[in-house]
Amino acid sequence: MLKSQGLTKRKATVIVVILAAVLLGLIFLRWRGGSGSGFDMSTLEGRQAFLLELGWEIDTGTEEFRTVVVPEKLEGIMSQYNRMQQAQGYDLNEHLGESCQQYSYQLTNYPDSDSPVFVTLYIQDGELIAGDIHTNALNGFMHGLKRISK
């Protein structure tokens, strides 16, 4: 007796498992790829949504923009800055000598600060390559984008 060439329960299960694995792989690649943020960082809405996901609220009216070039060599303060970026999962060594867009905003919800606090994002091709939270006060501070407890 010949077996039916149709879709068996076992074949259907295998197909579903394979499709689920492919879908999970695509989700993982989207999550890990580029900035890892899943947001289009080339738009104000994308940058704002990304920062909100990290717990930061910005005053969009304070946006400052300029194009900057990552130095050819990271020395001194730039080397220290890159160590902070590497701790966040970014690495400016991958962008030496390249231009990127720098966006800065005043944060509206930074806890316990007597002076204005800003966030700066460095974007290249719609993806975040670096960023920080800082204040310009004389006794100011700078740290990565992730919230720190004070």
PDB file of N, CA and C in Angstrom, residues 11-114:
ATOM      1  N   LYS A  11       4.900  16.153   9.538  1.00  0.00           N
ATOM      2  CA  LYS A  11       5.464  17.133   8.604  1.00  0.00           C
ATOM      3  C   LYS A  11       5.004  18.545   8.968  1.00  0.00           C
ATOM      4  N   ALA A  12       3.743  18.672   9.319  1.00  0.00           N
ATOM      5  CA  ALA A  12       3.213  19.983   9.693  1.00  0.00           C
ATOM      6  C   ALA A  12       3.912  20.515  10.933  1.00  0.00           C
ATOM      7  N   THR A  13       4.165  19.637  11.900  1.00  0.00           N
ATOM      8  CA  THR A  13       4.862  20.040  13.123  1.00  0.00           C
ATOM      9  C   THR A  13       6.275  20.498  12.805  1.00  0.00           C
ATOM     10  N   VAL A  14       6.968  19.764  11.949  1.00  0.00           N
ATOM     11  CA  VAL A  14       8.333  20.134  11.561  1.00  0.00           C
ATOM     12  C   VAL A  14       8.334  21.495  10.863  1.00  0.00           C
ATOM     13  N   ILE A  15       7.383  21.728   9.981  1.00  0.00           N
ATOM     14  CA  ILE A  15       7.298  23.010   9.272  1.00  0.00           C
ATOM     15  C   ILE A  15       7.051  24.146  10.250  1.00  0.00           C
ATOM     16  N   VAL A  16       6.141  23.951  11.200  1.00  0.00           N
ATOM     17  CA  VAL A  16       5.849  24.981  12.196  1.00  0.00           C
ATOM     18  C   VAL A  16       7.087  25.281  13.036  1.00  0.00           C
ATOM     19  N   VAL A  17       7.819  24.252  13.450  1.00  0.00           N
ATOM     20  CA  VAL A  17       9.031  24.447  14.258  1.00  0.00           C
ATOM     21  C   VAL A  17      10.085  25.204  13.454  1.00  0.00           C
ATOM     22  N   ILE A  18      10.259  24.857  12.197  1.00  0.00           N
ATOM     23  CA  ILE A  18      11.239  25.544  11.353  1.00  0.00           C
ATOM     24  C   ILE A  18      10.840  27.005  11.160  1.00  0.00           C
ATOM     25  N   LEU A  19       9.583  27.269  10.883  1.00  0.00           N
ATOM     26  CA  LEU A  19       9.121  28.649  10.718  1.00  0.00           C
ATOM     27  C   LEU A  19       9.291  29.454  12.006  1.00  0.00           C
ATOM     28  N   ALA A  20       9.017  28.834  13.142  1.00  0.00           N
ATOM     29  CA  ALA A  20       9.200  29.522  14.427  1.00  0.00           C
ATOM     30  C   ALA A  20      10.669  29.848  14.649  1.00  0.00           C
ATOM     31  N   ALA A  21      11.563  28.922  14.320  1.00  0.00           N
ATOM     32  CA  ALA A  21      12.995  29.165  14.488  1.00  0.00           C
ATOM     33  C   ALA A  21      13.465  30.300  13.576  1.00  0.00           C
ATOM     34  N   VAL A  22      12.983  30.329  12.347  1.00  0.00           N
ATOM     35  CA  VAL A  22      13.350  31.402  11.417  1.00  0.00           C
ATOM     36  C   VAL A  22      12.839  32.737  11.937  1.00  0.00           C
ATOM     37  N   LEU A  23      11.598  32.771  12.413  1.00  0.00           N
ATOM     38  CA  LEU A  23      11.025  34.001  12.952  1.00  0.00           C
ATOM     39  C   LEU A  23      11.806  34.488  14.168  1.00  0.00           C
ATOM     40  N   LEU A  24      12.146  33.593  15.078  1.00  0.00           N
ATOM     41  CA  LEU A  24      12.948  33.976  16.249  1.00  0.00           C
ATOM     42  C   LEU A  24      14.320  34.491  15.835  1.00  0.00           C
ATOM     43  N   GLY A  25      14.912  33.865  14.818  1.00  0.00           N
ATOM     44  CA  GLY A  25      16.199  34.323  14.314  1.00  0.00           C
ATOM     45  C   GLY A  25      16.112  35.731  13.747  1.00  0.00           C
ATOM     46  N   LEU A  26      15.050  36.012  12.995  1.00  0.00           N
ATOM     47  CA  LEU A  26      14.859  37.352  12.440  1.00  0.00           C
ATOM     48  C   LEU A  26      14.636  38.379  13.541  1.00  0.00           C
ATOM     49  N   ILE A  27      13.869  38.016  14.540  1.00  0.00           N
ATOM     50  CA  ILE A  27      13.645  38.920  15.668  1.00  0.00           C
ATOM     51  C   ILE A  27      14.965  39.200  16.381  1.00  0.00           C
ATOM     52  N   PHE A  28      15.779  38.161  16.597  1.00  0.00           N
ATOM     53  CA  PHE A  28      17.068  38.332  17.259  1.00  0.00           C
ATOM     54  C   PHE A  28      17.985  39.237  16.444  1.00  0.00           C
ATOM     55  N   LEU A  29      18.032  39.027  15.130  1.00  0.00           N
ATOM     56  CA  LEU A  29      18.877  39.863  14.276  1.00  0.00           C
ATOM     57  C   LEU A  29      18.416  41.310  14.305  1.00  0.00           C
ATOM     58  N   ARG A  30      17.126  41.538  14.299  1.00  0.00           N
ATOM     59  CA  ARG A  30      16.601  42.906  14.366  1.00  0.00           C
ATOM     60  C   ARG A  30      16.958  43.541  15.706  1.00  0.00           C
ATOM     61  N   TRP A  31      16.866  42.750  16.777  1.00  0.00           N
ATOM     62  CA  TRP A  31      17.172  43.251  18.116  1.00  0.00           C
ATOM     63  C   TRP A  31      18.649  43.557  18.271  1.00  0.00           C
ATOM     64  N   ARG A  32      19.530  42.698  17.732  1.00  0.00           N
ATOM     65  CA  ARG A  32      20.973  42.864  17.873  1.00  0.00           C
ATOM     66  C   ARG A  32      21.581  43.767  16.819  1.00  0.00           C
ATOM     67  N   GLY A  33      20.928  43.910  15.697  1.00  0.00           N
ATOM     68  CA  GLY A  33      21.517  44.649  14.590  1.00  0.00           C
ATOM     69  C   GLY A  33      21.609  46.132  14.849  1.00  0.00           C
ATOM     70  N   GLY A  34      22.614  46.775  14.244  1.00  0.00           N
ATOM     71  CA  GLY A  34      22.751  48.221  14.302  1.00  0.00           C
ATOM     72  C   GLY A  34      22.786  48.739  15.717  1.00  0.00           C
ATOM     73  N   SER A  35      21.956  49.709  15.967  1.00  0.00           N
ATOM     74  CA  SER A  35      21.947  50.338  17.277  1.00  0.00           C
ATOM     75  C   SER A  35      21.364  49.435  18.341  1.00  0.00           C
ATOM     76  N   GLY A  36      20.729  48.356  17.898  1.00  0.00           N
ATOM     77  CA  GLY A  36      20.110  47.474  18.866  1.00  0.00           C
ATOM     78  C   GLY A  36      18.857  48.079  19.448  1.00  0.00           C
ATOM     79  N   SER A  37      18.515  49.263  19.001  1.00  0.00           N
ATOM     80  CA  SER A  37      17.379  49.946  19.604  1.00  0.00           C
ATOM     81  C   SER A  37      16.070  49.570  18.937  1.00  0.00           C
ATOM     82  N   GLY A  38      16.104  49.164  17.673  1.00  0.00           N
ATOM     83  CA  GLY A  38      14.875  48.892  16.957  1.00  0.00           C
ATOM     84  C   GLY A  38      14.148  50.160  16.540  1.00  0.00           C
ATOM     85  N   PHE A  39      14.752  51.319  16.745  1.00  0.00           N
ATOM     86  CA  PHE A  39      14.149  52.598  16.397  1.00  0.00           C
ATOM     87  C   PHE A  39      14.932  53.233  15.261  1.00  0.00           C
ATOM     88  N   ASP A  40      14.231  53.995  14.426  1.00  0.00           N
ATOM     89  CA  ASP A  40      14.892  54.752  13.369  1.00  0.00           C
ATOM     90  C   ASP A  40      15.454  56.018  13.995  1.00  0.00           C
ATOM     91  N   MET A  41      16.725  55.991  14.291  1.00  0.00           N
ATOM     92  CA  MET A  41      17.360  57.093  15.009  1.00  0.00           C
ATOM     93  C   MET A  41      17.586  58.317  14.122  1.00  0.00           C
ATOM     94  N   SER A  42      17.258  58.210  12.838  1.00  0.00           N
ATOM     95  CA  SER A  42      17.406  59.368  11.964  1.00  0.00           C
ATOM     96  C   SER A  42      16.216  60.319  12.098  1.00  0.00           C
ATOM     97  N   THR A  43      15.179  59.905  12.840  1.00  0.00           N
ATOM     98  CA  THR A  43      14.013  60.764  13.028  1.00  0.00           C
ATOM     99  C   THR A  43      13.902  61.207  14.485  1.00  0.00           C
ATOM    100  N   LEU A  44      13.320  62.373  14.683  1.00  0.00           N
ATOM    101  CA  LEU A  44      13.081  62.858  16.046  1.00  0.00           C
ATOM    102  C   LEU A  44      12.209  61.867  16.808  1.00  0.00           C
ATOM    103  N   GLU A  45      11.188  61.350  16.144  1.00  0.00           N
ATOM    104  CA  GLU A  45      10.286  60.403  16.803  1.00  0.00           C
ATOM    105  C   GLU A  45      11.032  59.143  17.246  1.00  0.00           C
ATOM    106  N   GLY A  46      11.935  58.649  16.408  1.00  0.00           N
ATOM    107  CA  GLY A  46      12.716  57.464  16.755  1.00  0.00           C
ATOM    108  C   GLY A  46      13.645  57.717  17.933  1.00  0.00           C
ATOM    109  N   ARG A  47      14.323  58.866  17.912  1.00  0.00           N
ATOM    110  CA  ARG A  47      15.229  59.202  19.013  1.00  0.00           C
ATOM    111  C   ARG A  47      14.451  59.384  20.310  1.00  0.00           C
ATOM    112  N   GLN A  48      13.313  60.067  20.224  1.00  0.00           N
ATOM    113  CA  GLN A  48      12.498  60.303  21.414  1.00  0.00           C
ATOM    114  C   GLN A  48      11.960  58.984  21.976  1.00  0.00           C
ATOM    115  N   ALA A  49      11.488  58.095  21.119  1.00  0.00           N
ATOM    116  CA  ALA A  49      10.968  56.801  21.573  1.00  0.00           C
ATOM    117  C   ALA A  49      12.078  55.947  22.194  1.00  0.00           C
ATOM    118  N   PHE A  50      13.257  55.961  21.591  1.00  0.00           N
ATOM    119  CA  PHE A  50      14.396  55.220  22.130  1.00  0.00           C
ATOM    120  C   PHE A  50      14.737  55.707  23.536  1.00  0.00           C
ATOM    121  N   LEU A  51      14.834  57.023  23.691  1.00  0.00           N
ATOM    122  CA  LEU A  51      15.180  57.581  24.996  1.00  0.00           C
ATOM    123  C   LEU A  51      14.079  57.315  26.021  1.00  0.00           C
ATOM    124  N   LEU A  52      12.839  57.377  25.596  1.00  0.00           N
ATOM    125  CA  LEU A  52      11.726  57.099  26.505  1.00  0.00           C
ATOM    126  C   LEU A  52      11.779  55.649  26.984  1.00  0.00           C
ATOM    127  N   GLU A  53      12.181  54.750  26.093  1.00  0.00           N
ATOM    128  CA  GLU A  53      12.328  53.345  26.491  1.00  0.00           C
ATOM    129  C   GLU A  53      13.399  53.191  27.571  1.00  0.00           C
ATOM    130  N   LEU A  54      14.406  54.052  27.538  1.00  0.00           N
ATOM    131  CA  LEU A  54      15.453  54.031  28.563  1.00  0.00           C
ATOM    132  C   LEU A  54      15.034  54.786  29.824  1.00  0.00           C
ATOM    133  N   GLY A  55      13.872  55.437  29.773  1.00  0.00           N
ATOM    134  CA  GLY A  55      13.373  56.169  30.927  1.00  0.00           C
ATOM    135  C   GLY A  55      13.647  57.655  30.894  1.00  0.00           C
ATOM    136  N   TRP A  56      14.155  58.168  29.755  1.00  0.00           N
ATOM    137  CA  TRP A  56      14.493  59.583  29.655  1.00  0.00           C
ATOM    138  C   TRP A  56      13.435  60.336  28.866  1.00  0.00           C
ATOM    139  N   GLU A  57      13.070  61.495  29.372  1.00  0.00           N
ATOM    140  CA  GLU A  57      12.157  62.387  28.669  1.00  0.00           C
ATOM    141  C   GLU A  57      12.951  63.622  28.248  1.00  0.00           C
ATOM    142  N   ILE A  58      12.706  64.064  27.010  1.00  0.00           N
ATOM    143  CA  ILE A  58      13.459  65.195  26.480  1.00  0.00           C
ATOM    144  C   ILE A  58      12.534  66.352  26.135  1.00  0.00           C
ATOM    145  N   ASP A  59      13.100  67.542  26.126  1.00  0.00           N
ATOM    146  CA  ASP A  59      12.422  68.730  25.627  1.00  0.00           C
ATOM    147  C   ASP A  59      12.836  68.852  24.166  1.00  0.00           C
ATOM    148  N   THR A  60      11.946  68.477  23.261  1.00  0.00           N
ATOM    149  CA  THR A  60      12.300  68.470  21.839  1.00  0.00           C
ATOM    150  C   THR A  60      12.608  69.867  21.313  1.00  0.00           C
ATOM    151  N   GLY A  61      12.118  70.896  22.002  1.00  0.00           N
ATOM    152  CA  GLY A  61      12.396  72.267  21.602  1.00  0.00           C
ATOM    153  C   GLY A  61      13.837  72.686  21.831  1.00  0.00           C
ATOM    154  N   THR A  62      14.591  71.875  22.571  1.00  0.00           N
ATOM    155  CA  THR A  62      15.997  72.205  22.842  1.00  0.00           C
ATOM    156  C   THR A  62      16.952  71.477  21.909  1.00  0.00           C
ATOM    157  N   GLU A  63      16.419  70.804  20.910  1.00  0.00           N
ATOM    158  CA  GLU A  63      17.266  70.012  20.014  1.00  0.00           C
ATOM    159  C   GLU A  63      18.360  70.867  19.380  1.00  0.00           C
ATOM    160  N   GLU A  64      19.586  70.357  19.467  1.00  0.00           N
ATOM    161  CA  GLU A  64      20.720  70.941  18.747  1.00  0.00           C
ATOM    162  C   GLU A  64      21.292  69.854  17.862  1.00  0.00           C
ATOM    163  N   PHE A  65      21.649  70.226  16.646  1.00  0.00           N
ATOM    164  CA  PHE A  65      22.145  69.274  15.665  1.00  0.00           C
ATOM    165  C   PHE A  65      23.398  69.812  15.009  1.00  0.00           C
ATOM    166  N   ARG A  66      24.326  68.912  14.788  1.00  0.00           N
ATOM    167  CA  ARG A  66      25.490  69.248  13.974  1.00  0.00           C
ATOM    168  C   ARG A  66      26.120  67.960  13.477  1.00  0.00           C
ATOM    169  N   THR A  67      26.881  68.087  12.405  1.00  0.00           N
ATOM    170  CA  THR A  67      27.629  66.954  11.882  1.00  0.00           C
ATOM    171  C   THR A  67      29.027  67.014  12.470  1.00  0.00           C
ATOM    172  N   VAL A  68      29.506  65.890  12.970  1.00  0.00           N
ATOM    173  CA  VAL A  68      30.840  65.822  13.569  1.00  0.00           C
ATOM    174  C   VAL A  68      31.606  64.657  12.942  1.00  0.00           C
ATOM    175  N   VAL A  69      32.910  64.689  13.092  1.00  0.00           N
ATOM    176  CA  VAL A  69      33.764  63.616  12.587  1.00  0.00           C
ATOM    177  C   VAL A  69      34.439  62.944  13.779  1.00  0.00           C
ATOM    178  N   VAL A  70      34.337  61.626  13.828  1.00  0.00           N
ATOM    179  CA  VAL A  70      35.036  60.871  14.866  1.00  0.00           C
ATOM    180  C   VAL A  70      36.533  60.985  14.557  1.00  0.00           C
ATOM    181  N   PRO A  71      37.357  61.292  15.564  1.00  0.00           N
ATOM    182  CA  PRO A  71      38.800  61.430  15.310  1.00  0.00           C
ATOM    183  C   PRO A  71      39.404  60.157  14.683  1.00  0.00           C
ATOM    184  N   GLU A  72      40.499  60.342  13.979  1.00  0.00           N
ATOM    185  CA  GLU A  72      41.211  59.209  13.368  1.00  0.00           C
ATOM    186  C   GLU A  72      41.808  58.285  14.434  1.00  0.00           C
ATOM    187  N   LYS A  73      42.130  58.875  15.597  1.00  0.00           N
ATOM    188  CA  LYS A  73      42.727  58.111  16.689  1.00  0.00           C
ATOM    189  C   LYS A  73      42.097  58.592  17.992  1.00  0.00           C
ATOM    190  N   LEU A  74      41.736  57.643  18.847  1.00  0.00           N
ATOM    191  CA  LEU A  74      41.110  57.989  20.120  1.00  0.00           C
ATOM    192  C   LEU A  74      42.169  58.051  21.204  1.00  0.00           C
ATOM    193  N   GLU A  75      42.481  59.279  21.626  1.00  0.00           N
ATOM    194  CA  GLU A  75      43.495  59.486  22.656  1.00  0.00           C
ATOM    195  C   GLU A  75      42.921  60.339  23.770  1.00  0.00           C
ATOM    196  N   GLY A  76      43.532  60.268  24.955  1.00  0.00           N
ATOM    197  CA  GLY A  76      43.150  61.131  26.064  1.00  0.00           C
ATOM    198  C   GLY A  76      41.689  60.994  26.431  1.00  0.00           C
ATOM    199  N   ILE A  77      41.001  62.123  26.469  1.00  0.00           N
ATOM    200  CA  ILE A  77      39.589  62.143  26.863  1.00  0.00           C
ATOM    201  C   ILE A  77      38.745  61.306  25.909  1.00  0.00           C
ATOM    202  N   MET A  78      39.073  61.326  24.624  1.00  0.00           N
ATOM    203  CA  MET A  78      38.303  60.529  23.658  1.00  0.00           C
ATOM    204  C   MET A  78      38.468  59.034  23.922  1.00  0.00           C
ATOM    205  N   SER A  79      39.623  58.625  24.379  1.00  0.00           N
ATOM    206  CA  SER A  79      39.832  57.225  24.745  1.00  0.00           C
ATOM    207  C   SER A  79      38.985  56.861  25.958  1.00  0.00           C
ATOM    208  N   GLN A  80      38.940  57.756  26.951  1.00  0.00           N
ATOM    209  CA  GLN A  80      38.095  57.540  28.129  1.00  0.00           C
ATOM    210  C   GLN A  80      36.619  57.495  27.727  1.00  0.00           C
ATOM    211  N   TYR A  81      36.222  58.409  26.848  1.00  0.00           N
ATOM    212  CA  TYR A  81      34.837  58.454  26.380  1.00  0.00           C
ATOM    213  C   TYR A  81      34.476  57.141  25.692  1.00  0.00           C
ATOM    214  N   ASN A  82      35.393  56.628  24.876  1.00  0.00           N
ATOM    215  CA  ASN A  82      35.103  55.378  24.171  1.00  0.00           C
ATOM    216  C   ASN A  82      34.998  54.198  25.133  1.00  0.00           C
ATOM    217  N   ARG A  83      35.761  54.206  26.218  1.00  0.00           N
ATOM    218  CA  ARG A  83      35.612  53.135  27.212  1.00  0.00           C
ATOM    219  C   ARG A  83      34.195  53.140  27.794  1.00  0.00           C
ATOM    220  N   MET A  84      33.649  54.328  28.031  1.00  0.00           N
ATOM    221  CA  MET A  84      32.270  54.436  28.500  1.00  0.00           C
ATOM    222  C   MET A  84      31.312  53.886  27.434  1.00  0.00           C
ATOM    223  N   GLN A  85      31.590  54.193  26.163  1.00  0.00           N
ATOM    224  CA  GLN A  85      30.741  53.694  25.088  1.00  0.00           C
ATOM    225  C   GLN A  85      30.816  52.168  24.987  1.00  0.00           C
ATOM    226  N   GLN A  86      32.011  51.637  25.106  1.00  0.00           N
ATOM    227  CA  GLN A  86      32.174  50.187  25.034  1.00  0.00           C
ATOM    228  C   GLN A  86      31.407  49.490  26.153  1.00  0.00           C
ATOM    229  N   ALA A  87      31.335  50.100  27.319  1.00  0.00           N
ATOM    230  CA  ALA A  87      30.569  49.529  28.432  1.00  0.00           C
ATOM    231  C   ALA A  87      29.077  49.493  28.111  1.00  0.00           C
ATOM    232  N   GLN A  88      28.625  50.356  27.180  1.00  0.00           N
ATOM    233  CA  GLN A  88      27.231  50.384  26.758  1.00  0.00           C
ATOM    234  C   GLN A  88      26.972  49.505  25.540  1.00  0.00           C
ATOM    235  N   GLY A  89      28.033  48.952  24.953  1.00  0.00           N
ATOM    236  CA  GLY A  89      27.869  48.114  23.773  1.00  0.00           C
ATOM    237  C   GLY A  89      28.170  48.818  22.460  1.00  0.00           C
ATOM    238  N   TYR A  90      28.742  50.003  22.525  1.00  0.00           N
ATOM    239  CA  TYR A  90      29.124  50.757  21.335  1.00  0.00           C
ATOM    240  C   TYR A  90      30.645  50.842  21.283  1.00  0.00           C
ATOM    241  N   ASP A  91      31.197  51.160  20.113  1.00  0.00           N
ATOM    242  CA  ASP A  91      32.648  51.272  20.006  1.00  0.00           C
ATOM    243  C   ASP A  91      32.997  52.243  18.884  1.00  0.00           C
ATOM    244  N   LEU A  92      33.503  53.388  19.256  1.00  0.00           N
ATOM    245  CA  LEU A  92      33.867  54.395  18.262  1.00  0.00           C
ATOM    246  C   LEU A  92      35.060  53.975  17.414  1.00  0.00           C
ATOM    247  N   ASN A  93      35.818  52.968  17.845  1.00  0.00           N
ATOM    248  CA  ASN A  93      36.922  52.469  17.028  1.00  0.00           C
ATOM    249  C   ASN A  93      36.420  51.971  15.672  1.00  0.00           C
ATOM    250  N   GLU A  94      35.156  51.588  15.603  1.00  0.00           N
ATOM    251  CA  GLU A  94      34.570  51.106  14.345  1.00  0.00           C
ATOM    252  C   GLU A  94      34.209  52.258  13.411  1.00  0.00           C
ATOM    253  N   HIS A  95      34.372  53.508  13.876  1.00  0.00           N
ATOM    254  CA  HIS A  95      33.943  54.667  13.095  1.00  0.00           C
ATOM    255  C   HIS A  95      35.023  55.743  12.981  1.00  0.00           C
ATOM    256  N   LEU A  96      36.279  55.387  13.203  1.00  0.00           N
ATOM    257  CA  LEU A  96      37.368  56.360  13.168  1.00  0.00           C
ATOM    258  C   LEU A  96      37.398  57.096  11.832  1.00  0.00           C
ATOM    259  N   GLY A  97      37.469  58.424  11.908  1.00  0.00           N
ATOM    260  CA  GLY A  97      37.547  59.254  10.711  1.00  0.00           C
ATOM    261  C   GLY A  97      36.235  59.424   9.970  1.00  0.00           C
ATOM    262  N   GLU A  98      35.157  58.844  10.475  1.00  0.00           N
ATOM    263  CA  GLU A  98      33.866  58.928   9.793  1.00  0.00           C
ATOM    264  C   GLU A  98      33.016  60.055  10.377  1.00  0.00           C
ATOM    265  N   SER A  99      32.141  60.608   9.555  1.00  0.00           N
ATOM    266  CA  SER A  99      31.232  61.644  10.045  1.00  0.00           C
ATOM    267  C   SER A  99      29.941  61.006  10.555  1.00  0.00           C
ATOM    268  N   CYS A 100      29.303  61.702  11.477  1.00  0.00           N
ATOM    269  CA  CYS A 100      28.021  61.255  12.024  1.00  0.00           C
ATOM    270  C   CYS A 100      27.238  62.493  12.453  1.00  0.00           C
ATOM    271  N   GLN A 101      25.988  62.288  12.791  1.00  0.00           N
ATOM    272  CA  GLN A 101      25.143  63.380  13.242  1.00  0.00           C
ATOM    273  C   GLN A 101      25.093  63.364  14.767  1.00  0.00           C
ATOM    274  N   GLN A 102      25.240  64.531  15.349  1.00  0.00           N
ATOM    275  CA  GLN A 102      25.187  64.681  16.803  1.00  0.00           C
ATOM    276  C   GLN A 102      23.904  65.436  17.141  1.00  0.00           C
ATOM    277  N   TYR A 103      23.057  64.806  17.971  1.00  0.00           N
ATOM    278  CA  TYR A 103      21.819  65.422  18.433  1.00  0.00           C
ATOM    279  C   TYR A 103      21.908  65.559  19.946  1.00  0.00           C
ATOM    280  N   SER A 104      21.557  66.744  20.450  1.00  0.00           N
ATOM    281  CA  SER A 104      21.542  66.977  21.898  1.00  0.00           C
ATOM    282  C   SER A 104      20.183  67.525  22.304  1.00  0.00           C
ATOM    283  N   TYR A 105      19.747  67.108  23.489  1.00  0.00           N
ATOM    284  CA  TYR A 105      18.469  67.560  24.047  1.00  0.00           C
ATOM    285  C   TYR A 105      18.630  67.762  25.543  1.00  0.00           C
ATOM    286  N   GLN A 106      17.833  68.656  26.097  1.00  0.00           N
ATOM    287  CA  GLN A 106      17.790  68.793  27.551  1.00  0.00           C
ATOM    288  C   GLN A 106      16.812  67.746  28.077  1.00  0.00           C
ATOM    289  N   LEU A 107      17.243  67.040  29.116  1.00  0.00           N
ATOM    290  CA  LEU A 107      16.365  66.069  29.769  1.00  0.00           C
ATOM    291  C   LEU A 107      15.410  66.811  30.693  1.00  0.00           C
ATOM    292  N   THR A 108      14.193  66.331  30.780  1.00  0.00           N
ATOM    293  CA  THR A 108      13.213  66.966  31.652  1.00  0.00           C
ATOM    294  C   THR A 108      12.950  66.159  32.917  1.00  0.00           C
ATOM    295  N   ASN A 109      13.539  64.966  33.007  1.00  0.00           N
ATOM    296  CA  ASN A 109      13.238  64.110  34.166  1.00  0.00           C
ATOM    297  C   ASN A 109      14.483  63.533  34.838  1.00  0.00           C
ATOM    298  N   TYR A 110      15.606  64.240  34.757  1.00  0.00           N
ATOM    299  CA  TYR A 110      16.797  63.747  35.448  1.00  0.00           C
ATOM    300  C   TYR A 110      16.634  64.018  36.945  1.00  0.00           C
ATOM    301  N   PRO A 111      16.793  62.998  37.777  1.00  0.00           N
ATOM    302  CA  PRO A 111      16.549  63.177  39.214  1.00  0.00           C
ATOM    303  C   PRO A 111      17.669  63.940  39.930  1.00  0.00           C
ATOM    304  N   ASP A 112      17.291  64.745  40.877  1.00  0.00           N
ATOM    305  CA  ASP A 112      18.211  65.391  41.826  1.00  0.00           C
ATOM    306  C   ASP A 112      19.378  66.136  41.182  1.00  0.00           C
ATOM    307  N   SER A 113      19.094  66.987  40.228  1.00  0.00           N
ATOM    308  CA  SER A 113      20.154  67.785  39.626  1.00  0.00           C
ATOM    309  C   SER A 113      19.786  69.258  39.751  1.00  0.00           C
ATOM    310  N   ASP A 114      20.757  70.061  40.206  1.00  0.00           N
ATOM    311  CA  ASP A 114      20.528  71.496  40.367  1.00  0.00           C
ATOM    312  C   ASP A 114      20.739  72.270  39.074  1.00  0.00           C
TER     313      ASP A 114
END
